[in-house]
Amino acid sequence: MAIELYSTDTDSGQISVIRKEADGYTSVTAIPVGNAPRGSVKFTRDGRGFVSNTSTNSVSEIDALTHREVARITVGSGPRGIGILPGDRYMLVSNSGSNTVSVVDLESRDELTQVAVGRDPRHMAIVGESAYVCVWGSGYISKIDISGLKTGDVSNVREIARIRVQENSHPYSLNVDRTGRYALVACNSVDYVPVIDLTTDKVVRRVPVTSQGGRAVAFSPDNRHALVTLERESVIAVIDMETFEVTRYLPTGPSPRGIAVDETDFTIYSSAFSRGAVMHAGQPGSMPHAITVVRMDNVDLSTDDETGGQPVFEDIPVGFGPCSVSLFDTDRVSLDNVDINAQHIAGSSVGSAG
């Protein structure tokens, strides 16, 4: 496998690409995209990557083989989260300024429709014939029926349920465990992590954590633990998926937002977003505007005492304001997948986002 890391650098208007080598990490390039890219780059199986440009109401398409932006797709106002449906024909985009979710045809690169949801939708997860979207401004998770897209019927794509979290909880993102049963929600403004049972679409647990500021959720390779970034404390909360209790907190870079896990060696990557002062400067895992590498060799996540072992940290500098990170296996890409007719966008704007 040849793993590359894609860091979404919001304030730099770029995507940093880092290659994971046997002896460390190598910076490959920085891909200019639109202003204020947000959310992780989402990939199709053949290496088409997509990222939202929040300030330019568009989605950039990135070629994972040539590391360049090849197209932009116009969507609603303030795009944030992205989900690619199984089969790689359709993409969903949450528009935080339009209060809608766009349905995009990836063959034509056209927006087909927008589905109304609550105020300020953010990030999402796709499970079977449903999309679950965090509606940040309305305190609920929107369940959208996408079953019609199996046959190309856009008319039946609609919101069919609202899973209430709490008023002013500000659900930001969610992820679904490998069994497909539980979704854990990272909320900005409550000191707990909601657990949704997708068989009933109900919040069945609220896992207390030490602070507000939840941003992203990932899972350990064995699915025994959930990993939730807490931006305000610069830690990752580890949650036991059987007891739904926090077993330990892992320190990470300042103001962590996005998180990704390499399942081959259980390495955690988190985005150190901090725009302000840095605590514990000079220590591993303290660099801002970086991807924090947390190597979990022989670390027991079920305990926080000395017998559980400690992770090893490393910092990879990227652009300013990294908000998300994703992984891509370049062995999945071949020249046969490159769209040689796609027009390269020269002079893509690079700017600072507030």
Coordinates of C-alpha atoms in Angstrom, one line a residue:
M1 CA 0.0 0.0 0.0
A2 CA 1.1 3.6 -0.7
I3 CA -0.7 5.9 1.7
E4 CA -1.0 9.6 1.1
L5 CA -2.4 12.1 3.6
Y6 CA -4.6 15.0 2.4
S7 CA -4.8 18.0 4.8
T8 CA -7.6 20.5 4.2
D9 CA -5.9 23.8 5.0
T10 CA -8.8 26.3 5.3
D11 CA -6.8 29.5 5.8
S12 CA -4.4 28.8 3.0
G13 CA -7.0 27.7 0.5
Q14 CA -5.1 24.6 -0.4
I15 CA -4.9 20.8 0.1
S16 CA -1.5 19.6 1.4
V17 CA -0.5 16.2 0.3
I18 CA 2.0 14.1 2.3
R19 CA 3.2 10.7 1.4
K20 CA 3.7 8.1 4.1
E21 CA 7.1 6.4 3.7
A22 CA 8.6 3.4 5.5
D23 CA 11.0 5.8 7.2
G24 CA 8.8 8.8 7.7
Y25 CA 6.7 11.4 5.9
T26 CA 7.4 13.4 2.7
S27 CA 5.7 16.5 1.6
V28 CA 4.5 16.0 -2.0
T29 CA 2.7 19.2 -2.9
A30 CA 0.1 21.7 -2.0
I31 CA -2.9 21.8 -4.3
P32 CA -4.6 25.3 -4.6
V33 CA -8.4 25.1 -4.5
G34 CA -11.1 27.6 -3.7
N35 CA -11.3 30.0 -0.8
A36 CA -11.9 28.4 2.7
P37 CA -11.9 24.7 1.9
R38 CA -13.7 22.7 4.6
G39 CA -14.1 19.1 5.5
S40 CA -12.0 16.1 4.5
V41 CA -11.3 15.2 0.9
K42 CA -13.7 12.4 -0.1
F43 CA -12.5 10.0 -2.7
T44 CA -14.1 7.7 -5.3
R45 CA -12.6 4.3 -5.7
D46 CA -10.7 5.4 -8.8
G47 CA -9.1 8.4 -7.3
R48 CA -11.4 11.4 -7.8
G49 CA -11.2 13.5 -4.7
F50 CA -13.8 16.2 -3.7
V51 CA -13.6 19.0 -1.2
S52 CA -16.0 21.9 -0.4
N53 CA -15.0 25.5 -0.9
T54 CA -17.1 27.3 1.6
S55 CA -16.5 30.8 0.5
T56 CA -16.9 30.2 -3.2
N57 CA -20.0 28.0 -3.2
S58 CA -18.3 25.2 -5.1
V59 CA -16.7 21.8 -4.8
S60 CA -13.2 21.2 -6.1
E61 CA -12.4 17.9 -7.9
I62 CA -8.8 16.7 -7.4
D63 CA -7.0 14.1 -9.4
A64 CA -5.2 11.8 -6.9
L65 CA -2.7 10.7 -9.5
T66 CA -1.6 14.0 -10.8
H67 CA -2.3 16.0 -7.6
R68 CA -4.1 18.8 -9.3
E69 CA -7.5 20.4 -9.3
V70 CA -9.3 19.4 -12.5
A71 CA -12.8 20.9 -12.1
R72 CA -15.1 22.9 -9.9
I73 CA -18.8 22.1 -9.4
T74 CA -21.2 24.8 -8.4
V75 CA -23.5 24.0 -5.5
G76 CA -25.4 25.9 -2.8
S77 CA -24.2 28.6 -0.5
G78 CA -21.5 27.7 2.0
P79 CA -20.8 24.1 1.2
R80 CA -19.4 22.0 4.1
G81 CA -19.8 18.3 4.3
I82 CA -19.6 15.8 1.5
G83 CA -20.8 12.2 1.1
I84 CA -20.2 10.0 -1.9
L85 CA -22.8 7.3 -2.5
P86 CA -21.9 3.6 -3.1
G87 CA -21.2 3.2 -6.8
D88 CA -19.5 6.6 -7.1
R89 CA -22.2 8.0 -9.3
Y90 CA -23.7 10.6 -6.9
M91 CA -22.4 13.0 -4.3
L92 CA -24.2 14.8 -1.5
V93 CA -23.0 18.3 -0.4
S94 CA -24.4 20.1 2.7
N95 CA -24.8 23.8 2.1
S96 CA -24.5 25.6 5.4
G97 CA -25.7 29.0 3.9
S98 CA -28.6 27.6 1.9
N99 CA -29.9 25.2 4.6
T100 CA -30.0 22.5 1.9
V101 CA -28.2 19.3 0.7
S102 CA -27.2 19.3 -2.9
V103 CA -27.4 16.1 -5.1
V104 CA -24.6 16.1 -7.7
D105 CA -24.2 13.8 -10.7
L106 CA -20.5 12.9 -10.8
E107 CA -20.6 11.9 -14.4
S108 CA -21.8 15.2 -15.7
R109 CA -20.6 17.2 -12.7
D110 CA -24.0 18.9 -12.5
E111 CA -26.0 19.7 -9.4
L112 CA -29.4 18.0 -9.9
T113 CA -31.4 19.3 -7.0
Q114 CA -31.2 20.7 -3.4
V115 CA -33.0 19.1 -0.5
A116 CA -34.3 21.4 2.3
V117 CA -33.1 20.7 5.8
G118 CA -32.7 22.7 9.0
R119 CA -30.4 25.7 9.7
D120 CA -26.7 25.4 8.9
P121 CA -26.1 21.7 7.9
R122 CA -22.5 20.5 8.4
H123 CA -20.9 17.0 8.0
M124 CA -22.6 13.7 7.1
A125 CA -22.4 9.9 6.9
I126 CA -24.0 7.6 4.4
V127 CA -25.5 4.3 5.6
G128 CA -27.3 2.1 3.1
E129 CA -30.2 4.0 1.6
S130 CA -29.9 6.9 4.0
A131 CA -27.7 9.9 4.6
Y132 CA -27.4 11.3 8.1
V133 CA -26.5 15.0 8.2
C134 CA -25.5 17.1 11.3
V135 CA -27.7 20.2 11.3
W136 CA -25.5 22.5 13.4
G137 CA -27.9 25.4 13.8
S138 CA -31.0 23.4 14.6
G139 CA -29.6 20.8 17.0
Y140 CA -30.6 17.6 15.2
I141 CA -29.5 15.0 12.8
S142 CA -31.3 14.9 9.5
K143 CA -32.1 11.6 7.9
I144 CA -32.4 11.8 4.1
D145 CA -33.9 9.1 2.0
I146 CA -31.5 8.5 -1.0
S147 CA -33.0 5.2 -2.1
G148 CA -34.3 6.7 -5.3
L149 CA -30.8 7.4 -6.6
K150 CA -30.3 3.7 -7.1
T151 CA -32.4 4.2 -10.3
G152 CA -31.5 7.8 -10.9
D153 CA -34.8 9.1 -9.4
V154 CA -33.8 12.4 -7.8
S155 CA -37.4 13.4 -7.1
N156 CA -37.7 11.1 -4.1
V157 CA -34.6 12.3 -2.3
R158 CA -36.0 14.1 0.8
E159 CA -35.7 14.5 4.5
I160 CA -37.7 11.8 6.2
A161 CA -36.7 12.1 9.9
R162 CA -35.2 14.4 12.4
I163 CA -33.2 12.9 15.3
R164 CA -33.1 15.5 18.0
V165 CA -29.9 16.0 20.0
Q166 CA -30.4 19.1 22.1
E167 CA -31.1 22.8 21.4
N168 CA -27.8 24.7 20.9
S169 CA -25.8 21.5 21.0
H170 CA -24.4 22.3 17.6
P171 CA -23.8 18.8 16.2
Y172 CA -20.8 19.2 13.9
S173 CA -19.9 15.8 12.5
L174 CA -20.7 12.1 13.0
N175 CA -19.3 8.7 12.1
V176 CA -20.8 5.2 12.0
D177 CA -19.1 2.2 13.6
R178 CA -18.1 -0.8 11.5
T179 CA -21.2 -2.8 12.5
G180 CA -23.4 -0.1 11.0
R181 CA -25.5 0.1 14.1
Y182 CA -24.2 3.1 16.0
A183 CA -23.5 6.6 15.0
L184 CA -21.5 8.8 17.4
V185 CA -21.9 12.6 17.1
A186 CA -19.3 15.2 17.8
C187 CA -21.0 18.3 19.2
N188 CA -19.4 21.7 19.6
S189 CA -21.5 23.0 22.6
V190 CA -22.3 20.1 25.0
D191 CA -19.9 18.1 27.2
Y192 CA -21.1 14.7 26.0
V193 CA -21.1 12.5 22.9
P194 CA -24.5 11.4 21.7
V195 CA -24.8 7.8 20.5
I196 CA -27.5 7.1 18.0
D197 CA -28.9 3.5 17.5
L198 CA -29.5 3.4 13.7
T199 CA -32.0 0.5 14.1
T200 CA -34.4 2.9 15.9
D201 CA -32.9 6.3 14.9
K202 CA -32.9 7.3 18.6
V203 CA -30.2 8.8 20.8
V204 CA -29.7 5.9 23.2
R205 CA -26.7 7.2 25.2
R206 CA -24.9 10.4 26.1
V207 CA -21.3 9.7 26.9
P208 CA -19.9 12.4 29.3
V209 CA -16.6 14.0 28.3
T210 CA -14.4 16.6 30.0
S211 CA -15.3 19.5 27.8
Q212 CA -17.3 20.9 24.9
G213 CA -15.7 21.3 21.5
G214 CA -16.3 17.9 19.9
R215 CA -15.3 18.0 16.2
A216 CA -14.8 14.6 14.6
V217 CA -15.1 10.9 15.2
A218 CA -13.1 7.8 14.1
F219 CA -12.8 4.2 15.3
S220 CA -10.0 1.9 16.2
P221 CA -9.3 -0.8 13.6
D222 CA -10.9 -3.5 15.9
N223 CA -14.0 -1.3 16.4
R224 CA -13.7 -1.6 20.1
H225 CA -13.1 2.1 20.7
A226 CA -14.4 5.4 19.3
L227 CA -11.9 8.3 19.0
V228 CA -13.4 11.8 19.4
T229 CA -11.4 15.1 19.0
L230 CA -12.1 17.7 21.7
E231 CA -10.9 21.0 20.2
R232 CA -11.0 23.0 23.5
E233 CA -8.8 20.6 25.5
S234 CA -6.5 19.4 22.7
V235 CA -7.2 15.8 23.4
I236 CA -8.8 12.7 21.8
A237 CA -11.5 11.1 24.0
V238 CA -11.4 7.3 23.8
I239 CA -14.8 5.7 24.2
D240 CA -15.4 2.0 24.8
M241 CA -18.0 0.8 22.3
E242 CA -19.4 -1.8 24.7
T243 CA -19.8 0.2 27.8
F244 CA -20.0 3.6 26.2
E245 CA -17.7 5.1 28.7
V246 CA -14.5 7.1 28.3
T247 CA -11.5 5.0 29.1
R248 CA -8.7 7.5 28.5
Y249 CA -7.7 10.8 26.9
L250 CA -4.9 11.0 24.4
P251 CA -3.1 14.3 24.1
T252 CA -2.7 15.7 20.6
G253 CA -1.9 18.9 18.7
P254 CA -3.5 22.2 19.6
S255 CA -7.2 22.5 18.7
P256 CA -7.7 19.2 17.0
R257 CA -10.5 19.0 14.5
G258 CA -10.3 16.3 11.8
I259 CA -9.2 12.8 12.5
A260 CA -8.3 9.8 10.4
V261 CA -6.9 6.3 11.2
D262 CA -4.6 4.1 9.2
E263 CA -5.9 0.7 10.0
T264 CA -2.9 -1.2 8.8
D265 CA -0.7 0.0 11.7
F266 CA -3.2 1.9 13.9
T267 CA -1.7 5.3 13.4
I268 CA -4.0 8.2 14.3
Y269 CA -3.8 11.6 12.4
S270 CA -5.4 14.7 13.7
S271 CA -5.6 18.3 12.4
A272 CA -4.0 20.9 14.7
F273 CA -6.1 23.8 13.7
S274 CA -5.1 26.4 16.4
R275 CA -4.9 30.0 15.3
G276 CA -3.9 31.2 18.8
A277 CA -1.2 30.6 21.3
V278 CA 0.2 27.1 21.6
M279 CA 0.4 25.3 25.0
H280 CA 3.5 23.3 25.7
A281 CA 5.4 24.7 22.8
G282 CA 8.3 22.6 21.6
Q283 CA 6.8 19.3 22.8
P284 CA 5.8 16.6 20.5
G285 CA 2.2 17.1 19.4
S286 CA 2.2 20.8 20.1
M287 CA 2.8 22.3 16.7
P288 CA 0.0 24.4 15.2
H289 CA -0.9 24.3 11.5
A290 CA 0.2 20.6 11.4
I291 CA -1.0 17.1 11.2
T292 CA -0.3 15.4 14.5
V293 CA 0.8 11.8 14.1
V294 CA -0.1 9.6 17.0
R295 CA 1.5 6.1 16.8
M296 CA -0.4 3.6 18.9
D297 CA 2.1 0.7 19.0
N298 CA 1.4 -1.5 22.0
V299 CA -1.0 1.1 23.6
D300 CA -3.9 -0.3 25.5
L301 CA -6.9 2.0 25.0
S302 CA -8.9 0.4 27.8
T303 CA -6.8 2.0 30.6
D304 CA -5.0 5.2 31.3
D305 CA -2.6 4.0 33.9
E306 CA 1.1 3.4 33.2
T307 CA 0.5 -0.2 32.2
G308 CA -1.5 1.0 29.2
G309 CA 1.5 2.4 27.5
Q310 CA 1.9 5.8 25.9
P311 CA 1.6 6.8 22.2
V312 CA 4.5 8.3 20.2
F313 CA 3.9 11.7 18.6
E314 CA 5.2 13.4 15.5
D315 CA 4.2 16.7 13.8
I316 CA 3.9 17.2 10.0
P317 CA 3.8 20.9 9.0
V318 CA 1.0 21.8 6.5
G319 CA -0.8 25.0 5.5
F320 CA -2.6 27.4 7.7
G321 CA -5.8 26.3 9.5
P322 CA -5.9 22.6 8.8
C323 CA -9.5 21.6 9.6
S324 CA -9.6 18.0 8.3
V325 CA -7.4 15.1 7.2
S326 CA -8.1 12.1 5.0
L327 CA -6.1 9.1 3.7
F328 CA -5.9 7.7 0.2
D329 CA -4.2 4.5 -1.0
T330 CA -2.5 5.4 -4.3
D331 CA -2.3 1.8 -5.3
R332 CA -6.0 2.0 -6.2
V333 CA -5.2 4.6 -8.9
S334 CA -4.0 3.8 -12.4
L335 CA -3.6 5.9 -15.6
D336 CA -6.8 4.3 -16.9
N337 CA -8.7 6.3 -14.4
V338 CA -7.4 9.8 -15.4
D339 CA -9.8 12.1 -17.1
I340 CA -7.5 13.5 -19.8
N341 CA -10.3 15.8 -21.1
A342 CA -10.7 17.5 -17.7
Q343 CA -9.7 21.1 -17.9
H344 CA -7.0 22.2 -15.4
I345 CA -8.0 25.3 -13.5
A346 CA -5.1 27.8 -13.5
G347 CA -4.7 30.5 -11.0
S348 CA -7.1 29.1 -8.4
S349 CA -7.6 31.7 -5.7
V350 CA -5.8 31.2 -2.5
G351 CA -6.9 33.3 0.4
S352 CA -7.5 33.6 4.2
A353 CA -10.8 32.6 5.7
G354 CA -12.2 33.9 8.9

